[in-house]
Amino acid sequence: MNPFERLLDLIRDAWSGFKPFFVVDAFETAGVLRFGKYHRTAFPGLHWKLPFIDVPIEITTVETTWHSPAQPLTTKDDVPVTVMTVVRYSIRDVQPYITKIYDQKDVLADRTMGLVRRLVARSTYRELVDNEEPEKDIATKLRRAGSKYGFEVEEVTFTGFTKARPLMLITQSVLASLEN
């Protein structure tokens, strides 16, 4: 970064601290901290603030999705499966979202993947295949868990649910074929 860019950054940061207003966009809600404590919620529009005292934190609150990575698991009857999940959610309340958790998307990911693991571990492969919507059980529990952090879970969907051969067996078969 050259000196001119640094000067522009300094001016921009100073202006941000000095200006007595902030704008919340239509797809956001802001939580305003005053001296580091939650002070108020600001909805879309123009808002006044005390320079250097109030700090608005804008949060995208409209519906969005989170896609899980492939999750290798084993059912109750020892069938290896791989599950991929999509969670459709929005932010209902910015106060707990800002003040009760640090890495919000990690909290959603950890909760979702933990619930999926527990569902698979307590079910047989046939029960999971025959159950038309095992996602509803996860969505209900995720709604309960997420609501205390400001999340509103709309839907949970398995985008991938397949029988999987454990990597160790695949590796062994590849090594065996190479030896022959």
PDB file of C-alpha atoms in Angstrom:
ATOM      1  CA  MET A   1       0.000   0.000   0.000  1.00  0.00           C
ATOM      2  CA  ASN A   2       1.502   3.304  -1.052  1.00  0.00           C
ATOM      3  CA  PRO A   3       1.517   6.435   1.154  1.00  0.00           C
ATOM      4  CA  PHE A   4      -1.314   8.054  -0.839  1.00  0.00           C
ATOM      5  CA  GLU A   5      -3.592   5.037  -0.256  1.00  0.00           C
ATOM      6  CA  ARG A   6      -2.742   5.104   3.447  1.00  0.00           C
ATOM      7  CA  LEU A   7      -3.637   8.788   3.628  1.00  0.00           C
ATOM      8  CA  LEU A   8      -6.981   8.104   1.914  1.00  0.00           C
ATOM      9  CA  ASP A   9      -7.699   5.271   4.374  1.00  0.00           C
ATOM     10  CA  LEU A  10      -6.867   7.573   7.304  1.00  0.00           C
ATOM     11  CA  ILE A  11      -9.188  10.301   5.973  1.00  0.00           C
ATOM     12  CA  ARG A  12     -11.987   7.777   5.367  1.00  0.00           C
ATOM     13  CA  ASP A  13     -11.628   6.319   8.889  1.00  0.00           C
ATOM     14  CA  ALA A  14     -11.548   9.783  10.461  1.00  0.00           C
ATOM     15  CA  TRP A  15     -14.663  10.838   8.538  1.00  0.00           C
ATOM     16  CA  SER A  16     -16.436   7.664   9.630  1.00  0.00           C
ATOM     17  CA  GLY A  17     -15.724   8.549  13.267  1.00  0.00           C
ATOM     18  CA  PHE A  18     -16.633  12.268  12.910  1.00  0.00           C
ATOM     19  CA  LYS A  19     -19.848  12.000  10.937  1.00  0.00           C
ATOM     20  CA  PRO A  20     -22.998  12.289  13.067  1.00  0.00           C
ATOM     21  CA  PHE A  21     -25.120   9.926  10.974  1.00  0.00           C
ATOM     22  CA  PHE A  22     -25.155   6.524   9.326  1.00  0.00           C
ATOM     23  CA  VAL A  23     -27.358   4.827   6.753  1.00  0.00           C
ATOM     24  CA  VAL A  24     -28.722   1.306   7.090  1.00  0.00           C
ATOM     25  CA  ASP A  25     -29.506  -0.312   3.737  1.00  0.00           C
ATOM     26  CA  ALA A  26     -32.850  -1.998   2.957  1.00  0.00           C
ATOM     27  CA  PHE A  27     -31.398  -5.520   3.354  1.00  0.00           C
ATOM     28  CA  GLU A  28     -29.752  -4.778   6.714  1.00  0.00           C
ATOM     29  CA  THR A  29     -30.442  -3.962  10.339  1.00  0.00           C
ATOM     30  CA  ALA A  30     -27.820  -2.339  12.545  1.00  0.00           C
ATOM     31  CA  GLY A  31     -26.994  -2.865  16.168  1.00  0.00           C
ATOM     32  CA  VAL A  32     -25.592   0.315  17.728  1.00  0.00           C
ATOM     33  CA  LEU A  33     -22.980  -0.035  20.444  1.00  0.00           C
ATOM     34  CA  ARG A  34     -22.432   2.882  22.800  1.00  0.00           C
ATOM     35  CA  PHE A  35     -19.146   2.717  24.705  1.00  0.00           C
ATOM     36  CA  GLY A  36     -19.008  -0.988  23.781  1.00  0.00           C
ATOM     37  CA  LYS A  37     -22.451  -1.894  25.157  1.00  0.00           C
ATOM     38  CA  TYR A  38     -25.522  -2.669  23.078  1.00  0.00           C
ATOM     39  CA  HIS A  39     -27.562   0.537  22.928  1.00  0.00           C
ATOM     40  CA  ARG A  40     -30.257   0.136  20.247  1.00  0.00           C
ATOM     41  CA  THR A  41     -31.387  -1.455  17.013  1.00  0.00           C
ATOM     42  CA  ALA A  42     -31.485   0.671  13.851  1.00  0.00           C
ATOM     43  CA  PHE A  43     -33.681  -0.392  10.935  1.00  0.00           C
ATOM     44  CA  PRO A  44     -33.213   0.680   7.273  1.00  0.00           C
ATOM     45  CA  GLY A  45     -32.899   4.418   6.756  1.00  0.00           C
ATOM     46  CA  LEU A  46     -30.921   7.418   8.027  1.00  0.00           C
ATOM     47  CA  HIS A  47     -29.941   7.460  11.718  1.00  0.00           C
ATOM     48  CA  TRP A  48     -28.131   9.900  13.977  1.00  0.00           C
ATOM     49  CA  LYS A  49     -25.201   8.843  16.131  1.00  0.00           C
ATOM     50  CA  LEU A  50     -22.835  10.412  18.623  1.00  0.00           C
ATOM     51  CA  PRO A  51     -19.450  10.721  16.854  1.00  0.00           C
ATOM     52  CA  PHE A  52     -16.745   8.417  18.310  1.00  0.00           C
ATOM     53  CA  ILE A  53     -19.211   7.136  20.947  1.00  0.00           C
ATOM     54  CA  ASP A  54     -21.788   5.189  18.934  1.00  0.00           C
ATOM     55  CA  VAL A  55     -20.600   2.385  16.668  1.00  0.00           C
ATOM     56  CA  PRO A  56     -23.189   0.959  14.260  1.00  0.00           C
ATOM     57  CA  ILE A  57     -22.691  -2.672  13.193  1.00  0.00           C
ATOM     58  CA  GLU A  58     -24.693  -3.401  10.052  1.00  0.00           C
ATOM     59  CA  ILE A  59     -25.878  -7.000   9.666  1.00  0.00           C
ATOM     60  CA  THR A  60     -27.423  -8.464   6.527  1.00  0.00           C
ATOM     61  CA  THR A  61     -30.783  -9.729   7.762  1.00  0.00           C
ATOM     62  CA  VAL A  62     -32.503 -10.907   4.580  1.00  0.00           C
ATOM     63  CA  GLU A  63     -32.821 -14.590   3.737  1.00  0.00           C
ATOM     64  CA  THR A  64     -29.598 -16.349   2.792  1.00  0.00           C
ATOM     65  CA  THR A  65     -28.232 -19.889   2.685  1.00  0.00           C
ATOM     66  CA  TRP A  66     -25.361 -21.855   4.168  1.00  0.00           C
ATOM     67  CA  HIS A  67     -24.053 -24.974   2.386  1.00  0.00           C
ATOM     68  CA  SER A  68     -22.334 -27.638   4.459  1.00  0.00           C
ATOM     69  CA  PRO A  69     -19.313 -29.477   3.165  1.00  0.00           C
ATOM     70  CA  ALA A  70     -19.695 -33.220   2.571  1.00  0.00           C
ATOM     71  CA  GLN A  71     -20.031 -34.864   5.977  1.00  0.00           C
ATOM     72  CA  PRO A  72     -18.904 -38.526   6.115  1.00  0.00           C
ATOM     73  CA  LEU A  73     -20.940 -40.342   8.781  1.00  0.00           C
ATOM     74  CA  THR A  74     -21.961 -43.837   9.864  1.00  0.00           C
ATOM     75  CA  THR A  75     -25.535 -44.935  10.566  1.00  0.00           C
ATOM     76  CA  LYS A  76     -26.652 -46.988  13.585  1.00  0.00           C
ATOM     77  CA  ASP A  77     -26.364 -50.161  11.479  1.00  0.00           C
ATOM     78  CA  ASP A  78     -22.765 -49.303  10.409  1.00  0.00           C
ATOM     79  CA  VAL A  79     -23.547 -48.085   6.893  1.00  0.00           C
ATOM     80  CA  PRO A  80     -21.162 -45.305   5.825  1.00  0.00           C
ATOM     81  CA  VAL A  81     -22.988 -42.328   4.276  1.00  0.00           C
ATOM     82  CA  THR A  82     -22.091 -38.865   3.100  1.00  0.00           C
ATOM     83  CA  VAL A  83     -24.481 -35.996   3.801  1.00  0.00           C
ATOM     84  CA  MET A  84     -24.491 -32.452   2.440  1.00  0.00           C
ATOM     85  CA  THR A  85     -26.935 -29.922   3.849  1.00  0.00           C
ATOM     86  CA  VAL A  86     -28.281 -26.492   2.916  1.00  0.00           C
ATOM     87  CA  VAL A  87     -29.774 -24.236   5.597  1.00  0.00           C
ATOM     88  CA  ARG A  88     -31.988 -21.362   4.479  1.00  0.00           C
ATOM     89  CA  TYR A  89     -32.133 -18.680   7.186  1.00  0.00           C
ATOM     90  CA  SER A  90     -32.379 -14.992   8.011  1.00  0.00           C
ATOM     91  CA  ILE A  91     -31.445 -12.869  11.015  1.00  0.00           C
ATOM     92  CA  ARG A  92     -34.475 -11.980  13.120  1.00  0.00           C
ATOM     93  CA  ASP A  93     -32.813 -10.202  16.061  1.00  0.00           C
ATOM     94  CA  VAL A  94     -29.436  -8.470  15.698  1.00  0.00           C
ATOM     95  CA  GLN A  95     -28.828  -7.926  19.419  1.00  0.00           C
ATOM     96  CA  PRO A  96     -28.087 -11.558  20.372  1.00  0.00           C
ATOM     97  CA  TYR A  97     -26.510 -12.116  16.939  1.00  0.00           C
ATOM     98  CA  ILE A  98     -23.954  -9.384  17.714  1.00  0.00           C
ATOM     99  CA  THR A  99     -23.536  -9.770  21.474  1.00  0.00           C
ATOM    100  CA  LYS A 100     -23.966 -13.482  22.323  1.00  0.00           C
ATOM    101  CA  ILE A 101     -21.795 -15.184  19.698  1.00  0.00           C
ATOM    102  CA  TYR A 102     -18.496 -14.373  18.042  1.00  0.00           C
ATOM    103  CA  ASP A 103     -18.342 -16.215  14.723  1.00  0.00           C
ATOM    104  CA  GLN A 104     -21.986 -16.362  13.712  1.00  0.00           C
ATOM    105  CA  LYS A 105     -21.689 -18.551  10.615  1.00  0.00           C
ATOM    106  CA  ASP A 106     -19.509 -21.053  12.497  1.00  0.00           C
ATOM    107  CA  VAL A 107     -22.199 -21.327  15.179  1.00  0.00           C
ATOM    108  CA  LEU A 108     -24.803 -22.104  12.510  1.00  0.00           C
ATOM    109  CA  ALA A 109     -22.467 -24.604  10.818  1.00  0.00           C
ATOM    110  CA  ASP A 110     -21.496 -26.355  14.056  1.00  0.00           C
ATOM    111  CA  ARG A 111     -25.097 -26.669  15.238  1.00  0.00           C
ATOM    112  CA  THR A 112     -26.305 -27.954  11.870  1.00  0.00           C
ATOM    113  CA  MET A 113     -23.535 -30.493  11.379  1.00  0.00           C
ATOM    114  CA  GLY A 114     -23.912 -31.718  14.968  1.00  0.00           C
ATOM    115  CA  LEU A 115     -27.653 -32.249  14.534  1.00  0.00           C
ATOM    116  CA  VAL A 116     -27.107 -34.092  11.242  1.00  0.00           C
ATOM    117  CA  ARG A 117     -24.485 -36.325  12.871  1.00  0.00           C
ATOM    118  CA  ARG A 118     -26.814 -37.193  15.767  1.00  0.00           C
ATOM    119  CA  LEU A 119     -29.728 -37.951  13.401  1.00  0.00           C
ATOM    120  CA  VAL A 120     -27.594 -40.277  11.264  1.00  0.00           C
ATOM    121  CA  ALA A 121     -25.958 -41.983  14.276  1.00  0.00           C
ATOM    122  CA  ARG A 122     -29.308 -42.875  15.879  1.00  0.00           C
ATOM    123  CA  SER A 123     -30.951 -44.065  12.620  1.00  0.00           C
ATOM    124  CA  THR A 124     -30.466 -47.089  10.415  1.00  0.00           C
ATOM    125  CA  TYR A 125     -29.779 -46.530   6.733  1.00  0.00           C
ATOM    126  CA  ARG A 126     -33.241 -47.860   5.836  1.00  0.00           C
ATOM    127  CA  GLU A 127     -34.916 -45.486   8.339  1.00  0.00           C
ATOM    128  CA  LEU A 128     -33.134 -42.521   6.761  1.00  0.00           C
ATOM    129  CA  VAL A 129     -34.026 -43.579   3.220  1.00  0.00           C
ATOM    130  CA  ASP A 130     -37.662 -44.388   4.074  1.00  0.00           C
ATOM    131  CA  ASN A 131     -38.176 -41.197   6.061  1.00  0.00           C
ATOM    132  CA  GLU A 132     -39.447 -38.741   3.466  1.00  0.00           C
ATOM    133  CA  GLU A 133     -38.138 -35.665   5.242  1.00  0.00           C
ATOM    134  CA  PRO A 134     -35.506 -36.292   7.910  1.00  0.00           C
ATOM    135  CA  GLU A 135     -34.603 -32.630   7.466  1.00  0.00           C
ATOM    136  CA  LYS A 136     -37.763 -31.506   9.332  1.00  0.00           C
ATOM    137  CA  ASP A 137     -36.427 -32.987  12.585  1.00  0.00           C
ATOM    138  CA  ILE A 138     -33.160 -31.111  12.125  1.00  0.00           C
ATOM    139  CA  ALA A 139     -34.918 -27.870  11.135  1.00  0.00           C
ATOM    140  CA  THR A 140     -37.113 -27.958  14.262  1.00  0.00           C
ATOM    141  CA  LYS A 141     -34.133 -28.453  16.564  1.00  0.00           C
ATOM    142  CA  LEU A 142     -32.035 -25.884  14.685  1.00  0.00           C
ATOM    143  CA  ARG A 143     -34.847 -23.313  14.965  1.00  0.00           C
ATOM    144  CA  ARG A 144     -34.876 -23.782  18.735  1.00  0.00           C
ATOM    145  CA  ALA A 145     -31.090 -23.613  19.054  1.00  0.00           C
ATOM    146  CA  GLY A 146     -30.671 -20.707  16.632  1.00  0.00           C
ATOM    147  CA  SER A 147     -33.467 -18.493  17.941  1.00  0.00           C
ATOM    148  CA  LYS A 148     -31.527 -17.589  21.092  1.00  0.00           C
ATOM    149  CA  TYR A 149     -28.794 -16.172  18.816  1.00  0.00           C
ATOM    150  CA  GLY A 150     -31.141 -14.243  16.513  1.00  0.00           C
ATOM    151  CA  PHE A 151     -31.282 -16.774  13.655  1.00  0.00           C
ATOM    152  CA  GLU A 152     -34.596 -17.637  12.028  1.00  0.00           C
ATOM    153  CA  VAL A 153     -34.220 -20.956  10.250  1.00  0.00           C
ATOM    154  CA  GLU A 154     -36.593 -21.285   7.311  1.00  0.00           C
ATOM    155  CA  GLU A 155     -35.660 -24.716   5.982  1.00  0.00           C
ATOM    156  CA  VAL A 156     -33.036 -27.453   6.112  1.00  0.00           C
ATOM    157  CA  THR A 157     -32.491 -29.599   3.020  1.00  0.00           C
ATOM    158  CA  PHE A 158     -30.194 -32.528   2.321  1.00  0.00           C
ATOM    159  CA  THR A 159     -28.675 -31.730  -1.075  1.00  0.00           C
ATOM    160  CA  GLY A 160     -26.680 -34.927  -0.993  1.00  0.00           C
ATOM    161  CA  PHE A 161     -27.314 -38.163   0.863  1.00  0.00           C
ATOM    162  CA  THR A 162     -25.409 -41.127  -0.495  1.00  0.00           C
ATOM    163  CA  LYS A 163     -23.989 -44.428   0.634  1.00  0.00           C
ATOM    164  CA  ALA A 164     -20.265 -43.989   0.800  1.00  0.00           C
ATOM    165  CA  ARG A 165     -17.395 -46.386   0.923  1.00  0.00           C
ATOM    166  CA  PRO A 166     -14.948 -45.432   3.634  1.00  0.00           C
ATOM    167  CA  LEU A 167     -11.788 -43.811   2.307  1.00  0.00           C
ATOM    168  CA  MET A 168      -9.695 -46.554   3.928  1.00  0.00           C
ATOM    169  CA  LEU A 169     -11.436 -49.245   1.809  1.00  0.00           C
ATOM    170  CA  ILE A 170     -11.056 -47.179  -1.353  1.00  0.00           C
ATOM    171  CA  THR A 171      -7.356 -46.637  -0.601  1.00  0.00           C
ATOM    172  CA  GLN A 172      -6.841 -50.347   0.102  1.00  0.00           C
ATOM    173  CA  SER A 173      -8.532 -51.361  -3.175  1.00  0.00           C
ATOM    174  CA  VAL A 174      -6.453 -48.849  -5.156  1.00  0.00           C
ATOM    175  CA  LEU A 175      -3.236 -50.081  -3.517  1.00  0.00           C
ATOM    176  CA  ALA A 176      -4.220 -53.708  -4.162  1.00  0.00           C
ATOM    177  CA  SER A 177      -4.852 -52.966  -7.844  1.00  0.00           C
ATOM    178  CA  LEU A 178      -1.473 -51.226  -8.121  1.00  0.00           C
ATOM    179  CA  GLU A 179       0.308 -54.246  -6.631  1.00  0.00           C
ATOM    180  CA  ASN A 180      -1.223 -56.606  -9.209  1.00  0.00           C
TER     181      ASN A 180
END
